[in-house]
Amino acid sequence: MDRALTRKNKDRLDRVIGQNIRAEREMRKMSRDELAETLDLTVSHMGLIERGERGATAVTLEKLAHVFSVQIDSLFAEPERQKLSLNEGDDINAESNRRKISTLVTRLNEQETDFVIHVIKGIINHHPTRSVNSMGASE
């Protein structure tokens, strides 16, 4: 593989990782300062990583996965590959989606959690083949 292509791939991967880090941080309503302090990095270094201008070390990626409670490989995923799959026949995607939903819900306060439950029940009740009652949940 030529050097230009290798560099291009590294730059693309650094951007993807940076975007994923920023998205995870923002989802948790963390400031860049808070994350940098947690990782023992400077805020400017954290900004470089999030913008994809500098690659994160393996140690930093491991710390990030721990801080975000995610699998380290999720930080490498292309944005279009992170979208939730609704294919119930795919057990791997279904389990991954359950983990993603669980992770998202744990970040919510009580009022937000109640709202999400209400929305999910509404979706399930209006799904043509399922209802909340048939799944054993109560209204």
PDB file of C-alpha atoms in Angstrom:
ATOM      1  CA  MET A   1       0.000   0.000   0.000  1.00  0.00           C
ATOM      2  CA  ASP A   2       1.484   3.365  -0.907  1.00  0.00           C
ATOM      3  CA  ARG A   3       2.197   6.007   1.718  1.00  0.00           C
ATOM      4  CA  ALA A   4      -0.370   8.495   0.417  1.00  0.00           C
ATOM      5  CA  LEU A   5      -3.181   5.960   0.671  1.00  0.00           C
ATOM      6  CA  THR A   6      -2.017   4.840   4.119  1.00  0.00           C
ATOM      7  CA  ARG A   7      -1.968   8.463   5.296  1.00  0.00           C
ATOM      8  CA  LYS A   8      -5.403   9.106   3.788  1.00  0.00           C
ATOM      9  CA  ASN A   9      -6.827   6.059   5.608  1.00  0.00           C
ATOM     10  CA  LYS A  10      -5.227   7.132   8.900  1.00  0.00           C
ATOM     11  CA  ASP A  11      -6.612  10.663   8.548  1.00  0.00           C
ATOM     12  CA  ARG A  12     -10.095   9.281   7.793  1.00  0.00           C
ATOM     13  CA  LEU A  13      -9.954   6.958  10.797  1.00  0.00           C
ATOM     14  CA  ASP A  14      -8.751   9.775  13.073  1.00  0.00           C
ATOM     15  CA  ARG A  15     -11.737  11.887  11.926  1.00  0.00           C
ATOM     16  CA  VAL A  16     -14.195   9.026  12.508  1.00  0.00           C
ATOM     17  CA  ILE A  17     -12.802   8.332  15.976  1.00  0.00           C
ATOM     18  CA  GLY A  18     -12.869  12.031  16.804  1.00  0.00           C
ATOM     19  CA  GLN A  19     -16.490  12.359  15.689  1.00  0.00           C
ATOM     20  CA  ASN A  20     -17.474   9.326  17.746  1.00  0.00           C
ATOM     21  CA  ILE A  21     -15.684  10.646  20.831  1.00  0.00           C
ATOM     22  CA  ARG A  22     -17.378  14.017  20.504  1.00  0.00           C
ATOM     23  CA  ALA A  23     -20.800  12.395  19.972  1.00  0.00           C
ATOM     24  CA  GLU A  24     -20.341  10.152  23.033  1.00  0.00           C
ATOM     25  CA  ARG A  25     -19.170  13.118  25.133  1.00  0.00           C
ATOM     26  CA  GLU A  26     -22.070  15.323  24.055  1.00  0.00           C
ATOM     27  CA  MET A  27     -24.572  12.518  24.606  1.00  0.00           C
ATOM     28  CA  ARG A  28     -23.377  12.402  28.205  1.00  0.00           C
ATOM     29  CA  LYS A  29     -23.544  16.196  28.466  1.00  0.00           C
ATOM     30  CA  MET A  30     -19.853  16.315  29.380  1.00  0.00           C
ATOM     31  CA  SER A  31     -17.749  19.333  28.568  1.00  0.00           C
ATOM     32  CA  ARG A  32     -14.494  18.899  26.707  1.00  0.00           C
ATOM     33  CA  ASP A  33     -12.775  20.180  29.859  1.00  0.00           C
ATOM     34  CA  GLU A  34     -14.363  17.438  31.985  1.00  0.00           C
ATOM     35  CA  LEU A  35     -13.418  14.696  29.554  1.00  0.00           C
ATOM     36  CA  ALA A  36      -9.865  15.988  29.153  1.00  0.00           C
ATOM     37  CA  GLU A  37      -9.431  16.090  32.925  1.00  0.00           C
ATOM     38  CA  THR A  38     -10.809  12.559  33.302  1.00  0.00           C
ATOM     39  CA  LEU A  39      -8.340  11.311  30.682  1.00  0.00           C
ATOM     40  CA  ASP A  40      -5.452  13.388  32.050  1.00  0.00           C
ATOM     41  CA  LEU A  41      -5.123  15.273  28.750  1.00  0.00           C
ATOM     42  CA  THR A  42      -5.042  18.977  28.014  1.00  0.00           C
ATOM     43  CA  VAL A  43      -8.224  20.537  26.656  1.00  0.00           C
ATOM     44  CA  SER A  44      -6.400  21.568  23.479  1.00  0.00           C
ATOM     45  CA  HIS A  45      -5.157  17.995  22.934  1.00  0.00           C
ATOM     46  CA  MET A  46      -8.703  16.703  23.473  1.00  0.00           C
ATOM     47  CA  GLY A  47      -9.923  19.211  20.856  1.00  0.00           C
ATOM     48  CA  LEU A  48      -7.313  18.004  18.363  1.00  0.00           C
ATOM     49  CA  ILE A  49      -8.448  14.411  18.875  1.00  0.00           C
ATOM     50  CA  GLU A  50     -12.146  15.285  18.514  1.00  0.00           C
ATOM     51  CA  ARG A  51     -11.473  17.202  15.296  1.00  0.00           C
ATOM     52  CA  GLY A  52      -9.438  14.286  13.950  1.00  0.00           C
ATOM     53  CA  GLU A  53      -6.313  16.421  13.722  1.00  0.00           C
ATOM     54  CA  ARG A  54      -4.435  14.085  16.039  1.00  0.00           C
ATOM     55  CA  GLY A  55      -4.897  10.381  16.611  1.00  0.00           C
ATOM     56  CA  ALA A  56      -5.734   9.038  20.037  1.00  0.00           C
ATOM     57  CA  THR A  57      -3.296   6.567  21.548  1.00  0.00           C
ATOM     58  CA  ALA A  58      -4.369   3.027  22.371  1.00  0.00           C
ATOM     59  CA  VAL A  59      -4.238   3.898  26.081  1.00  0.00           C
ATOM     60  CA  THR A  60      -6.490   6.931  25.535  1.00  0.00           C
ATOM     61  CA  LEU A  61      -8.936   4.838  23.486  1.00  0.00           C
ATOM     62  CA  GLU A  62      -9.051   2.250  26.257  1.00  0.00           C
ATOM     63  CA  LYS A  63      -9.752   4.972  28.851  1.00  0.00           C
ATOM     64  CA  LEU A  64     -12.454   6.474  26.622  1.00  0.00           C
ATOM     65  CA  ALA A  65     -14.186   3.123  26.232  1.00  0.00           C
ATOM     66  CA  HIS A  66     -14.171   2.757  30.015  1.00  0.00           C
ATOM     67  CA  VAL A  67     -15.411   6.323  30.653  1.00  0.00           C
ATOM     68  CA  PHE A  68     -18.183   5.946  28.063  1.00  0.00           C
ATOM     69  CA  SER A  69     -18.979   2.328  29.040  1.00  0.00           C
ATOM     70  CA  VAL A  70     -18.747   1.211  25.421  1.00  0.00           C
ATOM     71  CA  GLN A  71     -16.821  -1.432  23.535  1.00  0.00           C
ATOM     72  CA  ILE A  72     -13.619   0.089  22.183  1.00  0.00           C
ATOM     73  CA  ASP A  73     -14.524  -0.936  18.616  1.00  0.00           C
ATOM     74  CA  SER A  74     -17.569   1.351  18.703  1.00  0.00           C
ATOM     75  CA  LEU A  75     -15.167   4.304  18.644  1.00  0.00           C
ATOM     76  CA  PHE A  76     -13.912   3.108  15.231  1.00  0.00           C
ATOM     77  CA  ALA A  77     -17.345   2.622  13.640  1.00  0.00           C
ATOM     78  CA  GLU A  78     -18.234   4.696  10.602  1.00  0.00           C
ATOM     79  CA  PRO A  79     -21.288   6.875  11.395  1.00  0.00           C
ATOM     80  CA  GLU A  80     -23.568   5.060   8.933  1.00  0.00           C
ATOM     81  CA  ARG A  81     -22.608   1.753  10.538  1.00  0.00           C
ATOM     82  CA  GLN A  82     -23.671   2.975  13.974  1.00  0.00           C
ATOM     83  CA  LYS A  83     -27.318   3.452  13.029  1.00  0.00           C
ATOM     84  CA  LEU A  84     -29.687   1.141  14.829  1.00  0.00           C
ATOM     85  CA  SER A  85     -30.745  -1.841  12.818  1.00  0.00           C
ATOM     86  CA  LEU A  86     -34.407  -2.731  13.062  1.00  0.00           C
ATOM     87  CA  ASN A  87     -33.920  -6.189  11.563  1.00  0.00           C
ATOM     88  CA  GLU A  88     -35.186  -8.407  14.383  1.00  0.00           C
ATOM     89  CA  GLY A  89     -33.978 -11.518  12.581  1.00  0.00           C
ATOM     90  CA  ASP A  90     -30.380 -10.446  13.113  1.00  0.00           C
ATOM     91  CA  ASP A  91     -29.642 -11.478  16.708  1.00  0.00           C
ATOM     92  CA  ILE A  92     -26.275  -9.703  16.763  1.00  0.00           C
ATOM     93  CA  ASN A  93     -27.786  -6.377  15.726  1.00  0.00           C
ATOM     94  CA  ALA A  94     -30.782  -6.858  18.007  1.00  0.00           C
ATOM     95  CA  GLU A  95     -28.530  -7.424  21.021  1.00  0.00           C
ATOM     96  CA  SER A  96     -26.317  -4.507  20.026  1.00  0.00           C
ATOM     97  CA  ASN A  97     -29.378  -2.292  19.695  1.00  0.00           C
ATOM     98  CA  ARG A  98     -30.627  -3.358  23.136  1.00  0.00           C
ATOM     99  CA  ARG A  99     -27.250  -2.376  24.613  1.00  0.00           C
ATOM    100  CA  LYS A 100     -27.333   0.969  22.794  1.00  0.00           C
ATOM    101  CA  ILE A 101     -30.839   1.703  24.056  1.00  0.00           C
ATOM    102  CA  SER A 102     -29.895   0.664  27.578  1.00  0.00           C
ATOM    103  CA  THR A 103     -26.805   2.882  27.492  1.00  0.00           C
ATOM    104  CA  LEU A 104     -28.829   5.830  26.245  1.00  0.00           C
ATOM    105  CA  VAL A 105     -31.568   5.387  28.841  1.00  0.00           C
ATOM    106  CA  THR A 106     -29.114   5.204  31.753  1.00  0.00           C
ATOM    107  CA  ARG A 107     -28.100   8.784  30.956  1.00  0.00           C
ATOM    108  CA  LEU A 108     -31.630  10.132  31.382  1.00  0.00           C
ATOM    109  CA  ASN A 109     -33.200  11.640  34.459  1.00  0.00           C
ATOM    110  CA  GLU A 110     -36.429  10.189  35.856  1.00  0.00           C
ATOM    111  CA  GLN A 111     -38.732  12.480  33.871  1.00  0.00           C
ATOM    112  CA  GLU A 112     -36.895  11.783  30.614  1.00  0.00           C
ATOM    113  CA  THR A 113     -36.969   8.048  31.324  1.00  0.00           C
ATOM    114  CA  ASP A 114     -40.730   8.144  31.902  1.00  0.00           C
ATOM    115  CA  PHE A 115     -41.173  10.008  28.615  1.00  0.00           C
ATOM    116  CA  VAL A 116     -39.057   7.476  26.692  1.00  0.00           C
ATOM    117  CA  ILE A 117     -41.057   4.590  28.170  1.00  0.00           C
ATOM    118  CA  HIS A 118     -44.290   6.319  27.137  1.00  0.00           C
ATOM    119  CA  VAL A 119     -42.978   6.816  23.575  1.00  0.00           C
ATOM    120  CA  ILE A 120     -41.776   3.211  23.300  1.00  0.00           C
ATOM    121  CA  LYS A 121     -45.126   1.886  24.523  1.00  0.00           C
ATOM    122  CA  GLY A 122     -46.887   4.071  21.956  1.00  0.00           C
ATOM    123  CA  ILE A 123     -44.693   2.753  19.162  1.00  0.00           C
ATOM    124  CA  ILE A 124     -45.184  -0.845  20.224  1.00  0.00           C
ATOM    125  CA  ASN A 125     -48.944  -0.417  20.593  1.00  0.00           C
ATOM    126  CA  HIS A 126     -49.156   0.947  17.060  1.00  0.00           C
ATOM    127  CA  HIS A 127     -46.879  -1.664  15.510  1.00  0.00           C
ATOM    128  CA  PRO A 128     -48.981  -3.944  13.297  1.00  0.00           C
ATOM    129  CA  THR A 129     -47.738  -7.236  14.763  1.00  0.00           C
ATOM    130  CA  ARG A 130     -47.031  -6.417  18.407  1.00  0.00           C
ATOM    131  CA  SER A 131     -48.533  -4.707  21.380  1.00  0.00           C
ATOM    132  CA  VAL A 132     -47.270  -3.868  24.841  1.00  0.00           C
ATOM    133  CA  ASN A 133     -49.858  -6.197  26.372  1.00  0.00           C
ATOM    134  CA  SER A 134     -48.740  -9.127  24.223  1.00  0.00           C
ATOM    135  CA  MET A 135     -45.172  -8.554  25.427  1.00  0.00           C
ATOM    136  CA  GLY A 136     -46.176  -8.823  29.053  1.00  0.00           C
ATOM    137  CA  ALA A 137     -45.790  -5.132  29.875  1.00  0.00           C
ATOM    138  CA  SER A 138     -48.523  -3.169  31.493  1.00  0.00           C
ATOM    139  CA  GLU A 139     -49.919   0.228  30.568  1.00  0.00           C
TER     140      GLU A 139
END
